[in-house]
Amino acid sequence: DAADDAEAVRRFAGKMRQEAQRLTNLVQDLITLSRIQAAEPVPDPRPVDIDAVVAEAVDRIRMKANARGITVATVGSRGLSVLGDEDLLVTALRNLLENAVAYSPEKTRVVVSTRKTTEGNAEVSVADQGIGIPERDLERIFERFYRVDPARSRATGGTGLGLAIVKHVMAAHNGKVTVRSVEGAGSTFTLVIPLRSEHVSTGAA
Ligand code: ATP
Ligand code: MG
């Protein structure tokens, strides 16, 4: 109806593009989720360098973080290696980073830290200084489509599949994801993945 109104055409075209992007993201997330669920555990696990996973995931979030004046720092042990699927691990960490940036005010800090635990796991945690998550919601946020504040979250453009994907990626790696959060202060999500046993690399000798 507004075909002759150039300003209206521009505005509607912009909205259509935004909605198309939203649907693309939704479809991609659904495909990722069903792909992982069909492949638990990872069918053809390979050695994965945690440093590469962190570098790749941080690289993909950098522009969004910069746009909001959020700095992303990486700290901790280097050279950790696990068995699994690099793309899936990058997807999991990227989802945590996307949340850290989306649910934090401008000019805050996100820290990605890696460490080796005494139980033989690699831990990768993402700590933000964001809005935090109320205690009562902590156990539900990993459910598909669950969002703490649907009105607020709609503005961030998500669908509530990110953490469900993270949870399944961890299950597929015999690992887990944990969360600690203080409302109004920030959240820390931690990926826990069994380290690749030394025997795998030296077994041939
Ligand atoms: P998307 O599918 O795009 O990831 P989403 O971010 O809403 O959408 P999840 O990543 O699964 O979905 O997160 C679920 C909910 O958990 C979010 O809507 C938000 O309410 C809460 N949440 C997740 N991460 C954080 C965080 N770092 N700080 C505060 N709230 C968070
Ligand atoms: Mg998310």
CSV table of C-alpha atoms and ligand atoms in Angstrom, one decimal:
chain,number,residue,atom,x,y,z
A,1,ASP,CA,0.0,0.0,0.0
A,2,ALA,CA,2.9,2.4,0.7
A,3,ALA,CA,4.7,1.5,-2.5
A,4,ASP,CA,4.9,5.2,-3.6
A,5,ASP,CA,6.1,6.4,-0.2
A,6,ALA,CA,9.9,6.1,-0.4
A,7,GLU,CA,10.4,6.6,3.3
A,8,ALA,CA,7.9,4.0,4.2
A,9,VAL,CA,9.4,1.5,1.7
A,10,ARG,CA,12.8,2.0,3.3
A,11,ARG,CA,11.4,1.5,6.8
A,12,PHE,CA,9.5,-1.7,5.9
A,13,ALA,CA,12.4,-3.1,3.9
A,14,GLY,CA,14.6,-2.7,6.9
A,15,LYS,CA,12.1,-4.5,9.2
A,16,MET,CA,11.8,-7.3,6.6
A,17,ARG,CA,15.5,-7.7,6.6
A,18,GLN,CA,15.6,-7.8,10.3
A,19,GLU,CA,12.9,-10.5,10.5
A,20,ALA,CA,14.5,-12.5,7.8
A,21,GLN,CA,17.8,-12.5,9.7
A,22,ARG,CA,15.9,-13.5,12.9
A,23,LEU,CA,14.3,-16.5,11.0
A,24,THR,CA,17.7,-17.4,9.5
A,25,ASN,CA,19.2,-17.5,13.0
A,26,LEU,CA,16.3,-19.6,14.4
A,27,VAL,CA,16.5,-22.1,11.6
A,28,GLN,CA,20.3,-22.4,12.0
A,29,ASP,CA,19.9,-22.9,15.8
A,30,LEU,CA,17.3,-25.6,15.2
A,31,ILE,CA,19.4,-27.4,12.7
A,32,THR,CA,22.5,-27.2,15.0
A,33,LEU,CA,20.4,-28.6,17.9
A,34,SER,CA,18.9,-31.5,16.0
A,35,ARG,CA,22.3,-32.3,14.5
A,36,ILE,CA,23.9,-32.5,18.0
A,37,GLN,CA,21.1,-34.5,19.5
A,38,ALA,CA,21.4,-37.0,16.7
A,39,ALA,CA,25.1,-37.3,17.4
A,40,GLU,CA,25.6,-37.8,21.1
A,41,PRO,CA,28.4,-38.7,21.7
A,42,VAL,CA,30.4,-37.0,18.9
A,43,PRO,CA,30.7,-39.9,16.3
A,44,ASP,CA,34.2,-39.2,15.1
A,45,PRO,CA,36.1,-37.3,17.9
A,46,ARG,CA,39.4,-35.7,17.0
A,47,PRO,CA,42.0,-33.9,19.1
A,48,VAL,CA,40.9,-30.3,19.5
A,49,ASP,CA,43.1,-27.5,20.7
A,50,ILE,CA,41.3,-25.4,23.3
A,51,ASP,CA,43.4,-22.3,22.4
A,52,ALA,CA,42.1,-22.5,18.8
A,53,VAL,CA,38.5,-22.8,20.0
A,54,VAL,CA,38.9,-19.8,22.3
A,55,ALA,CA,40.6,-17.7,19.5
A,56,GLU,CA,37.9,-18.5,17.0
A,57,ALA,CA,34.9,-17.9,19.3
A,58,VAL,CA,36.4,-14.6,20.5
A,59,ASP,CA,37.1,-13.5,17.0
A,60,ARG,CA,33.5,-14.0,16.0
A,61,ILE,CA,32.1,-12.0,18.9
A,62,ARG,CA,34.7,-9.1,18.7
A,63,MET,CA,32.7,-6.8,16.4
A,64,LYS,CA,29.5,-7.1,18.5
A,65,ALA,CA,31.5,-6.5,21.7
A,66,ASN,CA,33.4,-3.5,20.2
A,67,ALA,CA,30.1,-1.9,19.1
A,68,ARG,CA,29.0,-1.9,22.7
A,69,GLY,CA,32.4,-0.9,24.2
A,70,ILE,CA,32.7,-4.3,25.9
A,71,THR,CA,36.3,-5.6,26.2
A,72,VAL,CA,36.9,-9.3,25.8
A,73,ALA,CA,40.0,-10.6,27.6
A,74,THR,CA,41.5,-14.2,27.5
A,75,VAL,CA,43.5,-15.5,30.4
A,76,GLY,CA,44.7,-18.8,31.8
A,77,SER,CA,46.5,-22.0,30.8
A,78,ARG,CA,47.5,-22.6,27.2
A,79,GLY,CA,48.0,-25.8,25.3
A,80,LEU,CA,45.0,-27.8,26.6
A,81,SER,CA,43.7,-30.4,24.3
A,82,VAL,CA,40.4,-32.4,24.3
A,83,LEU,CA,38.7,-35.0,22.1
A,84,GLY,CA,35.7,-33.9,20.1
A,85,ASP,CA,34.4,-31.7,17.4
A,86,GLU,CA,36.0,-28.3,17.0
A,87,ASP,CA,33.1,-26.6,15.2
A,88,LEU,CA,30.6,-27.7,17.9
A,89,LEU,CA,32.9,-26.5,20.7
A,90,VAL,CA,33.3,-23.1,19.0
A,91,THR,CA,29.5,-22.9,18.6
A,92,ALA,CA,29.1,-23.6,22.4
A,93,LEU,CA,31.7,-21.0,23.4
A,94,ARG,CA,30.3,-18.5,20.9
A,95,ASN,CA,26.8,-18.9,22.4
A,96,LEU,CA,28.2,-18.1,25.9
A,97,LEU,CA,30.1,-15.1,24.6
A,98,GLU,CA,27.0,-13.8,22.7
A,99,ASN,CA,25.0,-14.0,25.9
A,100,ALA,CA,27.8,-12.3,27.9
A,101,VAL,CA,27.8,-9.4,25.5
A,102,ALA,CA,24.0,-9.3,25.0
A,103,TYR,CA,23.1,-9.3,28.7
A,104,SER,CA,25.8,-6.8,29.8
A,105,PRO,CA,25.7,-3.0,29.9
A,106,GLU,CA,28.0,-1.0,27.6
A,107,LYS,CA,31.6,-0.5,28.6
A,108,THR,CA,31.9,-3.6,30.8
A,109,ARG,CA,34.4,-6.5,30.6
A,110,VAL,CA,34.1,-10.1,29.6
A,111,VAL,CA,36.8,-12.5,30.6
A,112,VAL,CA,37.4,-15.9,29.1
A,113,SER,CA,39.6,-18.1,31.3
A,114,THR,CA,41.0,-21.6,30.6
A,115,ARG,CA,42.4,-24.0,33.2
A,116,LYS,CA,43.2,-27.6,33.8
A,117,THR,CA,41.5,-29.2,36.8
A,118,THR,CA,43.0,-31.8,39.1
A,119,GLU,CA,40.2,-34.2,37.9
A,120,GLY,CA,41.6,-34.1,34.4
A,121,ASN,CA,39.2,-31.7,32.8
A,122,ALA,CA,39.7,-28.6,30.7
A,123,GLU,CA,37.6,-25.7,32.0
A,124,VAL,CA,36.7,-22.7,29.9
A,125,SER,CA,34.7,-20.1,31.7
A,126,VAL,CA,33.1,-16.9,30.5
A,127,ALA,CA,32.6,-14.2,33.2
A,128,ASP,CA,30.6,-11.1,32.6
A,129,GLN,CA,29.6,-8.0,34.6
A,130,GLY,CA,26.0,-8.1,33.2
A,131,ILE,CA,22.5,-8.1,34.5
A,132,GLY,CA,22.8,-11.5,36.1
A,133,ILE,CA,20.2,-14.3,36.5
A,134,PRO,CA,17.8,-14.7,39.4
A,135,GLU,CA,18.4,-17.8,41.5
A,136,ARG,CA,15.0,-19.2,40.6
A,137,ASP,CA,15.7,-19.2,36.9
A,138,LEU,CA,19.2,-20.7,37.0
A,139,GLU,CA,18.1,-24.3,36.5
A,140,ARG,CA,15.7,-23.5,33.7
A,141,ILE,CA,17.8,-21.4,31.4
A,142,PHE,CA,19.3,-24.5,29.7
A,143,GLU,CA,15.8,-25.5,28.5
A,144,ARG,CA,15.0,-24.8,24.9
A,145,PHE,CA,13.1,-21.5,24.4
A,146,TYR,CA,13.4,-20.6,28.1
A,147,ARG,CA,14.2,-16.9,28.6
A,148,VAL,CA,14.3,-15.0,31.9
A,149,ASP,CA,12.6,-11.9,30.6
A,150,PRO,CA,10.9,-12.4,27.3
A,151,ALA,CA,10.1,-8.7,26.8
A,152,ARG,CA,13.7,-7.7,27.4
A,153,SER,CA,15.1,-10.6,25.5
A,154,ARG,CA,13.0,-9.9,22.5
A,155,ALA,CA,15.0,-6.7,22.1
A,156,THR,CA,18.2,-8.8,21.9
A,157,GLY,CA,16.7,-10.8,19.1
A,158,GLY,CA,17.3,-14.3,20.4
A,159,THR,CA,15.1,-17.4,20.5
A,160,GLY,CA,16.2,-19.1,23.7
A,161,LEU,CA,18.0,-22.0,22.0
A,162,GLY,CA,21.6,-20.9,22.7
A,163,LEU,CA,22.1,-22.5,26.1
A,164,ALA,CA,20.2,-25.7,25.0
A,165,ILE,CA,22.8,-26.0,22.3
A,166,VAL,CA,25.6,-25.5,24.8
A,167,LYS,CA,24.2,-28.2,27.1
A,168,HIS,CA,23.9,-30.7,24.2
A,169,VAL,CA,27.4,-29.9,22.9
A,170,MET,CA,28.8,-30.6,26.4
A,171,ALA,CA,26.8,-33.8,26.7
A,172,ALA,CA,28.2,-35.0,23.3
A,173,HIS,CA,31.7,-34.4,24.8
A,174,ASN,CA,31.1,-36.2,28.1
A,175,GLY,CA,31.3,-32.8,29.7
A,176,LYS,CA,29.0,-30.4,31.3
A,177,VAL,CA,28.2,-26.7,31.6
A,178,THR,CA,27.7,-24.9,35.0
A,179,VAL,CA,26.6,-21.5,35.9
A,180,ARG,CA,27.1,-19.1,38.8
A,181,SER,CA,25.3,-15.7,38.8
A,182,VAL,CA,24.5,-12.8,41.0
A,183,GLU,CA,21.5,-10.6,40.0
A,184,GLY,CA,22.7,-7.2,39.0
A,185,ALA,CA,26.4,-8.1,39.3
A,186,GLY,CA,27.2,-10.7,36.6
A,187,SER,CA,27.3,-14.3,35.5
A,188,THR,CA,30.0,-17.0,35.0
A,189,PHE,CA,29.3,-19.9,32.7
A,190,THR,CA,31.9,-22.7,32.7
A,191,LEU,CA,32.4,-25.5,30.1
A,192,VAL,CA,33.9,-28.6,31.6
A,193,ILE,CA,35.4,-31.1,29.1
A,194,PRO,CA,37.6,-34.2,29.8
A,195,LEU,CA,41.2,-33.6,28.7
A,196,ARG,CA,42.6,-35.8,26.0
A,197,SER,CA,44.5,-38.6,27.7
A,198,GLU,CA,48.3,-38.4,27.2
A,199,HIS,CA,48.2,-42.0,25.9
A,200,VAL,CA,46.4,-40.9,22.7
A,201,SER,CA,49.4,-39.0,21.5
A,202,THR,CA,52.1,-41.3,22.7
A,203,GLY,CA,50.3,-44.6,22.3
A,204,ALA,CA,52.1,-45.5,19.0
A,205,ALA,CA,55.5,-45.5,20.7
B,1,ATP,P1,19.5,-17.2,21.6
B,1,ATP,O1,18.7,-18.4,21.1
B,1,ATP,O2,19.7,-16.2,20.6
B,1,ATP,O3,20.8,-17.6,22.3
B,1,ATP,P2,18.8,-16.4,24.2
B,1,ATP,O4,20.1,-15.7,24.5
B,1,ATP,O5,17.6,-15.7,24.9
B,1,ATP,O6,18.5,-16.6,22.7
B,1,ATP,P3,19.9,-18.6,25.7
B,1,ATP,O7,21.2,-18.3,25.2
B,1,ATP,O8,19.5,-20.0,25.7
B,1,ATP,O9,18.8,-17.8,24.8
B,1,ATP,O10,19.7,-18.0,27.1
B,1,ATP,C1,18.5,-18.2,27.8
B,1,ATP,C2,18.2,-17.0,28.8
B,1,ATP,O11,19.1,-17.0,29.8
B,1,ATP,C3,18.4,-15.6,28.1
B,1,ATP,O12,17.2,-15.2,27.5
B,1,ATP,C4,18.7,-14.8,29.4
B,1,ATP,O13,17.5,-14.4,30.0
B,1,ATP,C5,19.5,-15.7,30.2
B,1,ATP,N1,20.9,-15.5,30.1
B,1,ATP,C6,21.8,-16.3,29.4
B,1,ATP,N2,23.0,-15.9,29.5
B,1,ATP,C7,23.0,-14.8,30.3
B,1,ATP,C8,24.0,-13.9,30.9
B,1,ATP,N3,25.3,-14.1,30.6
B,1,ATP,N4,23.6,-12.9,31.7
B,1,ATP,C9,22.3,-12.8,32.0
B,1,ATP,N5,21.3,-13.6,31.5
B,1,ATP,C10,21.6,-14.6,30.7
B,2,MG,MG,21.8,-16.7,23.8
